[in-house]
Protein backbone atom coordinates (compact mmCIF):
# COMPACT_ATOMS: atom_id res chain seq x y z
CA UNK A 1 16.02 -12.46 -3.61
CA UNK A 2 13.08 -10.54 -2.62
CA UNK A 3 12.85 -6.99 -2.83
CA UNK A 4 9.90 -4.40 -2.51
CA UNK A 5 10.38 -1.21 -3.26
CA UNK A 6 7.61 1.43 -2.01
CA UNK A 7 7.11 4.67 -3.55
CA UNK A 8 4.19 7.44 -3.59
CA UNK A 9 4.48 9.24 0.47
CA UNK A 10 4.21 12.70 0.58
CA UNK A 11 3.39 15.68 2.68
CA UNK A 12 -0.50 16.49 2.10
CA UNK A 13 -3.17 18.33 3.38
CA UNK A 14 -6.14 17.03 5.60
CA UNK A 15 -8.79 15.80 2.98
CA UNK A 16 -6.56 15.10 0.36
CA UNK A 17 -5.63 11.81 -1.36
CA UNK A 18 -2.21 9.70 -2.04
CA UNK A 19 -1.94 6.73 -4.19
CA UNK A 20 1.02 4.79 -2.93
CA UNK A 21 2.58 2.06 -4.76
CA UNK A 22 5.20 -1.14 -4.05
CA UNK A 23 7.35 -3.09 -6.38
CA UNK A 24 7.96 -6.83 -5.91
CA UNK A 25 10.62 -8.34 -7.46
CA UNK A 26 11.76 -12.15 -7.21
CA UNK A 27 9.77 -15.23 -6.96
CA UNK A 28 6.00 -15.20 -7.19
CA UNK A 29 5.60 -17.83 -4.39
CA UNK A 30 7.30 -15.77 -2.38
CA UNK A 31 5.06 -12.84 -2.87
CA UNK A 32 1.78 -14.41 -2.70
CA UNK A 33 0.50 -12.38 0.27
CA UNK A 34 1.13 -8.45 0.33
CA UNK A 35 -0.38 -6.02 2.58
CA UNK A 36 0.39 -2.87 3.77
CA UNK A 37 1.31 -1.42 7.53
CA UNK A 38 2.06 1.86 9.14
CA UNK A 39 3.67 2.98 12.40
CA UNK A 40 3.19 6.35 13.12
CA UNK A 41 5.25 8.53 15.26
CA UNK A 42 5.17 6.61 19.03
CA UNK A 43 3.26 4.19 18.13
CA UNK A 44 3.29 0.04 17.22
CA UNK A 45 3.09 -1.12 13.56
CA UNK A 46 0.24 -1.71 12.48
CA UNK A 47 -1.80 -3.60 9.53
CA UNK A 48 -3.65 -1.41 7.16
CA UNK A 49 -4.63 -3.33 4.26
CA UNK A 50 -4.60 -7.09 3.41
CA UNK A 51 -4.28 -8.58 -0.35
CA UNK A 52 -3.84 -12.38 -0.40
CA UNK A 53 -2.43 -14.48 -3.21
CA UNK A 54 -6.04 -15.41 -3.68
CA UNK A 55 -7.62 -12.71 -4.56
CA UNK A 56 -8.86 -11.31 -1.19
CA UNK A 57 -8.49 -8.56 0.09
CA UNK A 58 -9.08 -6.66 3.52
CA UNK A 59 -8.76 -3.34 5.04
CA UNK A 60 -8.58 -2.17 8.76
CA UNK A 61 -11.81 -0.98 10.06
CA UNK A 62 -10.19 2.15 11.14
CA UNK A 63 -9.76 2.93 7.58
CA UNK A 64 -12.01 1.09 5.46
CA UNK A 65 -14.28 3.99 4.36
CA UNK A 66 -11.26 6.05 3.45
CA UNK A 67 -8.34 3.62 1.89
CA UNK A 68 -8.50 0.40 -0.72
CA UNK A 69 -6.01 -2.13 -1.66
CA UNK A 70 -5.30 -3.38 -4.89
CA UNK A 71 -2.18 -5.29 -7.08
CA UNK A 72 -1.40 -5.69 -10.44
CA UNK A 73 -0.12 -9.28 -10.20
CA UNK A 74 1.03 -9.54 -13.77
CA UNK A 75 3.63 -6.78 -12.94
CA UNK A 76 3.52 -7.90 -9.29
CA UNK A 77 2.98 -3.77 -8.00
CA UNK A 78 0.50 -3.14 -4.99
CA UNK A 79 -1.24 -0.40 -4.34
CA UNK A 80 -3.09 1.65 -1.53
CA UNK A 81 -5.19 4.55 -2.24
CA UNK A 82 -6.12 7.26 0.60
CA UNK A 83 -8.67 9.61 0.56
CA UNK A 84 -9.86 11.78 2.92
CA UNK A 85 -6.42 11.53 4.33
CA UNK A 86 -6.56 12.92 8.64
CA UNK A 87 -3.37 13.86 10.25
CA UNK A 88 -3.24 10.54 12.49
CA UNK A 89 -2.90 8.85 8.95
CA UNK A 90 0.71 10.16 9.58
CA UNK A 91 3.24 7.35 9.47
CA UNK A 92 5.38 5.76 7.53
CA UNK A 93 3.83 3.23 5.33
CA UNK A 94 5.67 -0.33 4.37
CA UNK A 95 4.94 -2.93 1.79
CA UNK A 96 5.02 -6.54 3.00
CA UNK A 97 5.38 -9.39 1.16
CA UNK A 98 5.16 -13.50 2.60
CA UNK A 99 5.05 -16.47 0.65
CA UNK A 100 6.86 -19.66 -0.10
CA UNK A 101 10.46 -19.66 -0.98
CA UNK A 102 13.08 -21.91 -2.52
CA UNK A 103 13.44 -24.24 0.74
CA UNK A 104 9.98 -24.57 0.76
CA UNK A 105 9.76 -22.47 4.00
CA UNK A 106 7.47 -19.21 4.37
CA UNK A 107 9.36 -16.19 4.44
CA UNK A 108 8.37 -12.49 5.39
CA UNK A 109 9.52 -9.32 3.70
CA UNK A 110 9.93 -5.37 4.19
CA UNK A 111 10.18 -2.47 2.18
CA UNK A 112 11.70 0.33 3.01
CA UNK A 113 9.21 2.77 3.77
CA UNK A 114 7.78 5.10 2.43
CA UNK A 115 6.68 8.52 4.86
CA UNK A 116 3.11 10.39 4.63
CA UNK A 117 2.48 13.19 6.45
CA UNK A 118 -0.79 15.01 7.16
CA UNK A 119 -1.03 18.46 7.77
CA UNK A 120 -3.19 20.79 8.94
């Protein structure tokens, strides 16, 4: 079973920074591929960040200059830093997870959620 567990939203200030963080538990295979997405208030999810089994890694254009993506595959955590955080960064942010599973198949996965606000 597949779990991700996200952790690090807050309520911060325009300009600041938040380091948020996801857990993966079960099967590597079937956590190969994590990213992170958002959906903010009225809005559709979106992609933010991209880190592939492989080693690559990609970031939406909207944010590149401002957020990176990173894991720790050894202890299977992914990460997203923000920095110069604006208020339509407001969302809440999920770790996703896709890879192979035990029938072979590719599966898809959610966290929770984890909220950032931006304030003023």
């Amino acid at each position: 079973q597949v779990r991700l567990v996200e952790s690090g939203g807050n309520l911060v200030h325009t300009g600041g920074s938040l380091r948020l963080s996801c857990a993966a538990s079960g099967r590597d295979s079937s956590t190969a591929d994590m990213a992170w997405y958002r959906r903010a208030p009225g809005k559709e999810r979106e992609v933010v960040a991209e880190a592939a089994g492989d080693g690559r890694t990609t970031v939406a254009s909207s944010v590149q200059d401002r957020f990176a993506i990173s894991r720790d595959y050894k202890n299977k955590l992914l990460f997203l830093q923000m920095n110069n955080l604006k208020f339509e960064d407001t969302a809440v942010y999920y770790c996703h997870a896709a890879g192979r599973g035990e029938d072979g198949l590719r599966h898809s996965y959610w966290g929770q959620g984890t909220q950032v606000t931006v304030s003023s």
